């Protein structure tokens, strides 16, 4: 199938439709989500120990910025989003939560400790290099067994200040300030989780951020969250992120201690981790060309040289435990053995910005941390220093991403959280394209001839994140999908369906299908779809939407379906090429960057999968 944006008929059907006496508006009485709500589930402010070494933006600044207000950055630049976000999670690190504002203000209790005094002097000396070196020292200290500065009362006070602020900025129907924090364990190997609360401060204050100083084992985090839910009657979830820097540990086939994975551990992970963050500033983790050699779009903003801080070189055997697509396949294999799929997750993008600003748009990118704010040479500045200089991450390597889209019935904490739990979410690398993806057994092309494809989608199937029931005899799954471009970004190139499955011998497989595309292209004899083209003018950091399509919609049926084999399907939407943030930077500052620096990107979206299990 290769239809682009469709022309929709307004002709009336011959069949007479009898409406209820009060029925006219097609939107009245609807009980399914109408629009995606855009947000960031992973943002740090000066409250985080690492971010606070450089940024001076507070949690309140972060809320103001996300809601569309203009703020002044740490280095005095004026900053504002092109469009406000609908929701935000300020996920400051649990480790020594709230220490940095105390340290920088010269808090007497903190300065009474030797470590606090040394850090304070270094950070306030006015020497940028000394401050950066100290920041790296503080980050490294998080890998220790005990906190360098231990102050439980200060943590409790900072946490309660934050939850109260979140309640104040939470405005149902307008903006959802979702309470959360980041559990940061195995710092160098990035086994991090963002913990999100469904409820308000009164519930969240019945616990405190669980940190690696409590336990480095994520399994203990899940037990802690289970205990909190049992005590409080509240609900909570965790979102792991950046498996691409875990050196194979994020999606291990074993338990944390290396022993065999048990059904209980698999159930706990499936219960508390319904989502995964496959894309953000520190690279993209949907797929890797080594794992998916036939996927021409697999190599996108790839960080694959080492773990997070360059202390362990990455080897090819580690990659299978790092990338979302391979993890989804591993989940099928584990379910075959244990009866539980611990990697049955949906997708959500986020920034992991440590500047206090959720900036994911290429022309408005403010970097990973405030040491690399926009200026003529930030592309070559150090972002993450490694013992081996060849593994050091420089500014140009940062990806301007990502964002999370949630199909919720209303803009409230509860509705967004519930949508996350049912995995009706998708990730983008920063663009705000609208994407629908439904699976069923009865979709047809007639379902695309509507401006409201979700009417058929919900009536005849399940949305992204859902489960298909057993296939009727002789039937194969069909998928209704639609994508609408971000008005501030590029046209759409294509919609693909990524399928993964496990065969009768227990081997996993994958295939990427081009199913809907723009223009009059046709696949060649090998099934490869020609490139959409490229209109990017790098020198002027511009492009034209003279190629691609503003929207794509269609139905696709799996031509290789085997009703006996478990499988998953997700949609990947690709935009036409557009300028990368480095191109905007080069033009603004009049600088030349070496050939290794990419100047063009292809924004994309990844939907949560739909799973099929034999009856």
XYZ file of C-alpha atoms in Angstrom:
615
model
C 0.000 0.000 0.000
C 1.384 3.411 -0.859
C -1.332 6.016 -0.463
C -0.479 9.489 0.689
C -2.841 11.981 2.290
C -6.258 10.912 1.163
C -9.027 12.975 -0.369
C -12.115 12.439 1.687
C -15.560 12.173 0.193
C -18.421 14.203 1.666
C -21.090 12.228 -0.139
C -23.795 10.723 2.067
C -24.241 6.989 2.246
C -27.420 5.551 0.742
C -28.374 3.982 4.033
C -30.585 6.195 6.153
C -29.084 6.920 9.564
C -31.508 7.406 12.445
C -30.091 9.649 15.160
C -31.144 9.879 18.766
C -33.217 13.000 19.580
C -30.262 14.738 21.267
C -27.582 13.591 18.802
C -25.932 16.013 16.434
C -22.354 16.763 17.500
C -20.052 13.826 16.710
C -17.920 14.828 19.693
C -20.626 14.822 22.359
C -20.717 11.777 24.589
C -17.459 10.305 23.324
C -15.695 8.087 25.820
C -12.293 7.777 24.216
C -9.281 10.133 24.022
C -9.589 12.973 21.538
C -6.087 14.452 21.305
C -2.561 13.521 22.398
C -1.256 15.425 25.410
C 2.401 16.408 25.080
C 4.870 16.317 27.917
C 8.253 15.464 29.365
C 8.559 12.723 31.990
C 12.246 13.331 32.685
C 13.447 16.825 33.576
C 16.042 17.989 36.092
C 16.510 21.306 37.888
C 19.022 22.728 40.342
C 17.540 20.388 42.962
C 19.310 17.423 41.312
C 22.826 16.938 42.638
C 24.388 16.745 39.184
C 22.275 19.399 37.446
C 22.581 21.787 40.366
C 26.333 22.027 39.928
C 25.700 24.089 36.777
C 22.092 25.159 36.348
C 20.488 27.803 38.505
C 16.923 27.231 37.325
C 14.565 26.112 40.060
C 11.647 23.709 40.004
C 9.304 26.675 39.767
C 11.232 27.997 36.764
C 10.795 24.594 35.131
C 7.016 24.685 35.596
C 6.769 28.252 34.312
C 8.800 27.361 31.224
C 6.797 24.195 30.479
C 3.556 26.176 30.739
C 4.774 28.570 28.046
C 6.326 31.418 30.013
C 9.643 32.997 29.132
C 12.569 32.374 31.482
C 16.183 33.476 31.637
C 18.700 30.637 31.462
C 21.629 30.129 33.805
C 23.885 32.066 31.429
C 21.456 34.894 30.777
C 19.720 33.823 27.559
C 16.010 34.404 27.082
C 14.182 31.145 26.429
C 10.626 30.119 25.618
C 8.867 27.125 24.060
C 7.185 27.425 20.678
C 4.126 25.827 22.299
C 3.436 25.029 25.950
C 3.514 21.463 27.182
C 0.392 19.800 28.538
C 2.143 18.006 31.393
C 5.525 17.728 33.066
C 7.354 15.464 35.501
C 10.206 17.183 37.325
C 12.195 14.050 38.098
C 15.070 15.377 40.200
C 17.483 12.721 41.426
C 16.566 10.901 44.635
C 20.206 10.828 45.723
C 20.785 13.613 48.284
C 17.512 15.183 47.076
C 17.573 18.962 47.508
C 21.228 19.190 48.500
C 22.410 21.602 45.809
C 20.201 24.600 46.692
C 21.354 24.198 50.307
C 24.988 23.866 49.278
C 24.951 26.864 46.948
C 23.205 29.051 49.498
C 25.896 28.279 52.074
C 23.644 26.330 54.420
C 25.400 26.072 57.790
C 24.596 22.371 58.227
C 26.064 21.510 54.837
C 29.163 23.675 55.263
C 29.771 22.033 58.639
C 30.776 18.901 56.729
C 34.233 18.789 55.155
C 32.872 17.614 51.813
C 30.204 20.310 51.779
C 32.764 23.029 52.485
C 35.121 21.835 49.717
C 32.333 21.615 47.149
C 30.921 25.011 48.111
C 34.292 26.696 47.710
C 34.871 25.081 44.318
C 31.439 25.888 42.919
C 31.411 29.514 44.072
C 35.010 30.425 43.212
C 34.060 31.885 39.842
C 36.298 29.490 37.899
C 34.233 27.724 35.176
C 36.742 24.885 34.716
C 36.986 24.267 38.437
C 33.205 24.270 38.673
C 32.945 21.756 35.812
C 35.596 19.490 37.367
C 33.734 19.640 40.669
C 30.492 18.827 38.932
C 32.090 15.698 37.472
C 33.440 14.828 40.935
C 29.975 15.164 42.463
C 28.437 13.009 39.752
C 31.143 10.380 40.293
C 30.453 10.395 44.031
C 26.966 9.062 43.335
C 28.495 5.686 42.539
C 29.597 5.207 46.148
C 27.942 3.038 48.764
C 27.006 5.914 51.080
C 26.000 9.544 50.433
C 28.901 12.001 50.753
C 26.533 14.276 52.684
C 23.775 12.478 54.603
C 20.853 14.640 55.760
C 17.477 12.796 55.832
C 15.667 15.805 57.337
C 16.809 18.035 54.486
C 15.624 15.446 51.938
C 12.195 15.265 53.549
C 11.924 19.062 53.616
C 12.984 19.432 49.965
C 10.594 16.660 48.848
C 7.619 18.243 50.611
C 8.478 21.653 49.182
C 8.475 20.105 45.711
C 5.195 18.217 46.085
C 3.516 21.383 47.401
C 4.845 23.322 44.404
C 3.567 20.622 42.046
C 0.097 20.868 43.581
C 0.196 24.635 43.158
C 1.101 24.448 39.454
C -1.260 21.578 38.720
C -4.338 22.955 36.922
C -6.780 20.232 35.822
C -7.855 20.713 32.226
C -4.914 23.003 31.473
C -1.637 21.617 32.819
C -0.745 18.514 34.816
C 2.208 18.765 37.191
C 2.844 15.070 37.787
C 4.906 14.362 40.882
C 8.009 12.236 40.399
C 11.701 11.650 40.959
C 14.558 9.697 39.397
C 16.039 6.589 40.980
C 19.625 6.594 39.708
C 21.440 3.314 40.214
C 24.545 1.861 38.604
C 25.326 5.410 37.520
C 27.990 4.440 35.007
C 25.718 1.754 33.572
C 22.569 3.857 33.622
C 19.983 1.531 35.193
C 17.875 4.574 35.967
C 14.135 4.842 36.506
C 11.775 7.798 36.701
C 9.135 7.189 39.373
C 5.739 8.833 38.718
C 2.842 9.313 41.155
C -0.826 9.311 40.173
C -1.862 11.379 43.163
C -1.211 14.678 44.905
C 1.184 15.844 47.608
C -0.844 14.360 50.458
C -0.272 10.862 49.051
C 3.259 11.434 47.741
C 4.389 12.767 51.115
C 3.630 9.389 52.672
C 6.891 8.196 51.152
C 10.260 9.674 50.235
C 12.434 9.251 47.150
C 14.001 5.789 47.115
C 17.645 6.117 46.132
C 20.601 3.927 45.288
C 21.791 4.512 48.835
C 18.771 2.460 49.922
C 19.606 -0.202 47.347
C 21.281 -0.385 43.973
C 18.968 -3.248 42.980
C 15.943 -2.102 40.914
C 14.062 -5.127 42.234
C 14.194 -3.513 45.688
C 12.735 -0.333 44.179
C 9.721 -2.322 42.923
C 9.231 -3.857 46.370
C 9.456 -0.404 47.943
C 6.825 0.917 45.537
C 4.581 -2.074 46.224
C 4.824 -1.393 49.947
C 4.023 2.290 49.402
C 0.920 1.421 47.363
C -0.240 -1.038 50.026
C 0.225 1.493 52.838
C -1.182 4.555 51.109
C -3.754 3.250 48.654
C -1.944 5.330 46.030
C -0.646 4.308 42.611
C 2.845 4.681 41.207
C 4.828 3.551 38.164
C 8.452 3.603 37.023
C 9.913 4.340 33.585
C 13.397 2.950 32.827
C 15.494 4.940 30.366
C 18.640 4.955 28.268
C 19.298 1.263 27.963
C 21.662 2.229 25.149
C 24.229 3.242 27.790
C 23.745 0.286 30.146
C 26.230 -1.995 28.364
C 23.707 -4.788 28.133
C 22.285 -4.541 31.641
C 18.941 -2.791 31.102
C 17.195 -5.740 29.468
C 19.178 -8.615 30.905
C 17.684 -12.089 30.674
C 18.719 -12.634 34.312
C 17.875 -11.129 37.674
C 19.948 -8.177 38.924
C 22.339 -10.434 40.850
C 22.942 -12.614 37.798
C 20.767 -15.495 38.965
C 17.976 -16.964 36.888
C 15.016 -14.673 36.341
C 11.986 -15.793 38.342
C 8.293 -15.450 37.631
C 7.921 -13.184 40.676
C 10.607 -10.740 39.504
C 9.191 -10.734 35.972
C 5.724 -9.961 37.335
C 7.036 -7.106 39.478
C 8.793 -5.502 36.533
C 5.744 -5.886 34.301
C 3.544 -4.390 37.022
C 5.603 -1.322 37.837
C 7.274 -0.582 34.493
C 4.549 -0.318 31.833
C 6.590 2.167 29.774
C 10.118 2.627 28.496
C 11.923 5.788 27.369
C 13.675 4.867 24.096
C 14.736 8.332 22.983
C 16.208 11.407 24.675
C 19.225 13.733 24.700
C 21.672 10.857 25.290
C 20.852 9.154 22.007
C 18.132 6.989 20.528
C 17.452 3.476 21.776
C 14.701 2.096 19.553
C 16.916 -0.018 17.285
C 20.575 -0.541 16.396
C 22.012 -1.421 12.963
C 24.004 -4.339 14.408
C 20.773 -5.902 15.712
C 18.615 -4.815 12.767
C 20.911 -4.802 9.713
C 17.999 -4.704 7.254
C 16.497 -1.581 8.845
C 17.726 1.502 6.992
C 16.412 3.808 9.738
C 17.966 1.941 12.682
C 21.076 4.137 12.978
C 19.575 7.316 14.432
C 21.537 9.443 16.934
C 23.370 6.324 18.029
C 25.518 6.387 21.193
C 27.204 2.984 21.270
C 30.875 3.393 22.173
C 30.716 2.725 25.907
C 28.630 3.018 29.045
C 27.523 6.418 30.356
C 30.841 7.743 31.635
C 33.208 5.863 29.365
C 34.572 3.542 32.045
C 33.632 0.378 30.120
C 33.963 -0.024 26.360
C 30.889 -1.466 24.677
C 31.142 -4.764 22.826
C 28.639 -6.057 20.242
C 27.312 -8.795 22.545
C 26.013 -6.099 24.923
C 23.714 -4.447 22.401
C 20.882 -6.986 22.642
C 20.313 -5.965 26.269
C 20.056 -2.275 25.429
C 17.568 -1.539 22.632
C 13.785 -1.389 22.831
C 13.000 -3.567 19.823
C 15.306 -6.347 20.948
C 13.872 -6.092 24.470
C 10.357 -6.562 23.124
C 11.578 -9.708 21.367
C 13.325 -10.913 24.512
C 10.065 -10.410 26.374
C 8.358 -12.919 24.093
C 11.122 -15.446 24.807
C 10.907 -14.954 28.567
C 7.129 -15.265 28.476
C 7.505 -18.577 26.654
C 9.583 -19.905 29.567
C 8.030 -18.176 32.599
C 4.519 -17.336 31.461
C 5.181 -13.631 32.171
C 6.581 -10.942 29.879
C 8.666 -8.473 31.937
C 9.389 -6.336 28.856
C 5.824 -5.723 27.766
C 6.240 -1.962 27.703
C 4.891 1.008 25.813
C 6.920 3.932 24.472
C 7.343 7.466 25.807
C 9.997 10.027 24.884
C 11.595 12.566 27.219
C 14.448 15.061 27.323
C 16.570 14.195 30.388
C 17.508 17.855 30.239
C 19.504 19.073 33.248
C 18.906 22.754 32.486
C 15.429 23.075 34.037
C 14.003 23.529 30.536
C 12.195 20.879 28.496
C 13.523 21.856 25.074
C 13.303 19.158 22.396
C 12.774 21.230 19.232
C 15.807 21.378 16.945
C 15.788 25.179 16.568
C 15.314 25.710 20.323
C 17.726 23.197 21.859
C 19.504 24.243 25.056
C 21.565 21.117 25.683
C 22.016 18.405 28.249
C 23.274 20.648 31.053
C 23.975 24.334 31.607
C 27.658 23.886 30.900
C 26.735 23.554 27.227
C 24.178 26.295 26.661
C 24.066 27.859 23.170
C 27.266 29.710 22.238
C 29.627 29.535 19.248
C 31.673 26.556 20.412
C 29.315 24.410 22.437
C 29.320 21.816 19.658
C 32.914 20.956 20.652
C 32.587 21.361 24.429
C 32.751 18.316 26.697
C 29.353 17.025 27.823
C 30.441 13.777 29.510
C 34.159 13.276 30.100
C 35.628 9.756 29.922
C 39.001 8.423 31.138
C 39.797 7.549 27.529
C 39.486 10.770 25.494
C 38.202 8.794 22.513
C 35.092 7.936 24.556
C 34.405 11.498 25.747
C 31.047 12.882 24.600
C 31.215 16.294 22.950
C 28.414 18.785 22.458
C 27.527 17.906 18.863
C 26.708 14.347 19.867
C 23.688 15.463 21.918
C 20.287 14.694 20.419
C 17.551 17.315 20.603
C 14.914 14.963 21.974
C 12.470 13.741 22.924
C 8.814 14.144 23.888
C 6.053 11.899 25.168
C 2.511 11.858 23.773
C -0.301 10.433 25.888
C -3.785 9.670 24.575
C -5.743 10.671 27.684
C -9.425 11.487 28.061
C -8.636 14.773 29.836
C -5.651 16.762 31.022
C -5.478 15.582 34.616
C -2.892 13.706 36.605
C -5.165 10.708 36.976
C -6.151 10.511 33.296
C -2.537 10.823 32.108
C -1.313 8.248 34.618
C -4.091 5.834 33.644
C -3.205 6.229 29.956
C 0.403 5.444 30.800
C -0.642 2.318 32.672
C -2.615 1.082 29.665
C 0.327 2.108 27.422
C -1.722 4.345 25.162
C 1.337 6.476 24.536
C 3.996 7.127 21.944
C 7.483 8.605 21.821
C 8.886 11.139 19.398
C 12.388 12.459 18.885
C 11.052 15.974 19.478
C 8.435 16.570 16.794
C 4.763 16.850 17.761
C 3.170 14.720 15.061
C -0.211 13.166 15.825
C -0.235 9.374 15.514
C -3.015 6.789 15.799
C -2.432 3.025 15.731
C -5.159 0.393 16.159
C -5.141 -3.352 15.738
C -8.029 -5.718 15.060
C -9.368 -8.302 12.649
C -11.978 -6.328 10.764
C -10.448 -3.067 9.533
C -10.893 -2.127 5.892
C -10.029 0.778 3.605
C -13.515 2.138 4.245
C -12.384 2.924 7.810
C -9.857 5.429 6.442
C -12.463 7.532 4.644
C -13.174 9.644 7.688
C -11.721 12.564 9.552
C -12.308 10.548 12.717
C -10.431 7.248 12.267
C -10.549 6.639 16.015
C -14.297 6.014 15.759
C -13.569 2.823 13.844
C -10.347 2.165 15.734
C -11.925 1.913 19.162
C -15.132 0.304 17.911
C -13.460 -2.493 15.953
C -10.091 -2.973 17.628
C -7.621 -2.012 20.338
C -5.354 1.056 20.479
C -1.588 1.189 20.865
C -0.608 -0.593 24.052
C -3.438 -3.106 23.723
C -3.718 -6.869 23.284
C -5.313 -8.640 20.359
C -7.517 -11.573 21.191
C -7.157 -14.927 19.507
C -7.464 -14.738 15.741
C -10.706 -15.976 14.207
C -10.216 -18.976 11.950
C -8.386 -17.948 8.798
C -8.077 -14.293 9.860
C -4.937 -12.181 10.166
C -4.547 -8.967 12.185
C -5.175 -5.724 10.376
C -3.979 -2.335 11.554
C -5.575 1.059 11.117
C -3.011 3.840 11.361
C -2.929 7.567 10.767
C -0.354 10.313 11.193
C -0.660 14.090 10.938
C 2.442 16.268 10.650
C 3.653 18.687 13.281
C 2.760 22.116 11.813
C 6.214 23.422 12.786
C 8.174 20.457 11.426
C 8.641 18.457 8.250
C 6.105 16.625 6.140
C 5.757 12.881 6.578
C 7.813 10.392 4.589
C 6.194 7.087 5.594
C 4.527 4.960 8.235
C 6.155 1.629 8.942
C 4.984 -1.325 10.993
C 7.662 -3.116 12.982
C 6.778 -6.725 13.719
C 8.541 -9.036 16.154
C 7.678 -12.666 16.792
C 8.917 -15.917 18.278
C 8.829 -19.152 16.325
C 8.003 -22.685 17.446
C 11.679 -23.371 18.234
C 11.932 -20.330 20.496
C 13.920 -18.129 18.100
C 12.881 -14.480 17.819
C 12.562 -12.555 14.569
C 11.704 -9.084 13.307
C 10.675 -7.385 10.112
C 10.020 -3.756 9.180
C 7.227 -3.162 6.674
C 6.797 0.078 4.714
C 3.007 0.279 4.651
C 1.951 3.865 3.823
C 4.064 6.499 2.148
C 3.961 9.851 0.437
C 4.179 10.513 -3.277
C 4.036 8.106 -6.202
C 7.020 5.984 -5.182
C 6.882 2.218 -5.566
C 9.058 -0.461 -3.929
C 11.750 -1.973 -6.153
C 12.131 -5.669 -6.960
C 13.738 -6.190 -3.532
C 10.848 -4.499 -1.755
C 12.865 -1.374 -0.907
C 10.999 1.919 -1.038
C 12.989 4.751 -2.700
C 14.083 7.665 -0.520
C 11.625 10.506 -0.167
C 14.309 13.037 -1.111
C 15.960 15.893 0.744
C 15.192 19.622 0.578
C 17.429 20.741 3.450
C 19.512 23.864 2.858
C 22.171 23.327 5.515
C 23.839 26.719 5.098
C 20.573 28.500 5.836
C 19.232 25.876 8.274
C 15.989 25.604 6.313
C 13.967 23.170 4.240
C 10.842 23.115 2.108
C 7.816 20.861 2.524
C 7.651 20.267 -1.233
C 8.139 16.547 -0.667
C 6.365 14.217 1.707
C 2.747 14.488 2.821
C 1.007 16.446 5.581
C -0.871 13.327 6.626
C -0.906 9.601 5.991
C -3.683 7.128 6.714
C -4.374 3.541 5.753
C -5.006 -0.064 6.719
C -2.405 -2.830 6.577
C -2.831 -6.559 7.118
C 0.034 -8.808 8.150
C 0.831 -10.915 5.053
C 2.989 -13.360 7.020
C 0.747 -14.016 9.998
C 0.908 -17.364 11.771
C -1.858 -17.730 14.356
C 0.268 -20.122 16.415
C 3.118 -17.639 17.046
C 3.138 -14.800 19.630
C 3.979 -11.420 18.129
C 4.011 -7.667 18.657
C 3.507 -4.794 16.225
C 4.272 -1.093 16.558
C 4.190 1.822 14.160
C 7.167 4.007 13.338
C 6.458 7.295 11.568
C 9.324 8.974 9.703
C 9.444 12.644 8.707
C 11.264 14.010 5.688
C 14.809 15.269 6.401
C 15.002 18.580 8.292
C 17.879 20.631 9.764
C 19.484 19.250 12.930
C 20.139 21.608 15.842
C 23.785 21.771 14.802
C 22.785 23.349 11.481
C 20.826 26.061 13.289
C 23.829 26.609 15.560
C 26.282 26.881 12.676
C 24.117 29.468 10.933
C 23.377 31.548 14.035
C 27.000 31.786 15.151
C 28.678 31.638 11.757
C 30.843 28.657 12.647
C 32.078 25.731 10.599
C 31.932 22.228 12.021
C 33.849 19.174 10.790
C 32.268 16.628 8.473
C 31.662 14.168 11.308
C 29.056 16.526 12.792
C 25.605 15.657 11.369
C 23.593 18.621 10.093
C 20.413 16.819 9.030
C 17.964 14.691 10.987
C 14.850 12.640 10.341
C 12.433 13.080 13.227
C 10.346 10.035 14.011
C 7.665 8.624 16.298
C 7.457 5.199 17.925
C 4.059 3.978 19.086
C 3.523 1.559 21.910
C 3.152 -1.962 20.543
C 0.041 -4.056 20.137
C 0.618 -7.653 21.221
C -0.831 -10.836 19.775
C -0.978 -14.085 21.744
C -2.431 -17.365 20.422
C -5.703 -18.397 22.011
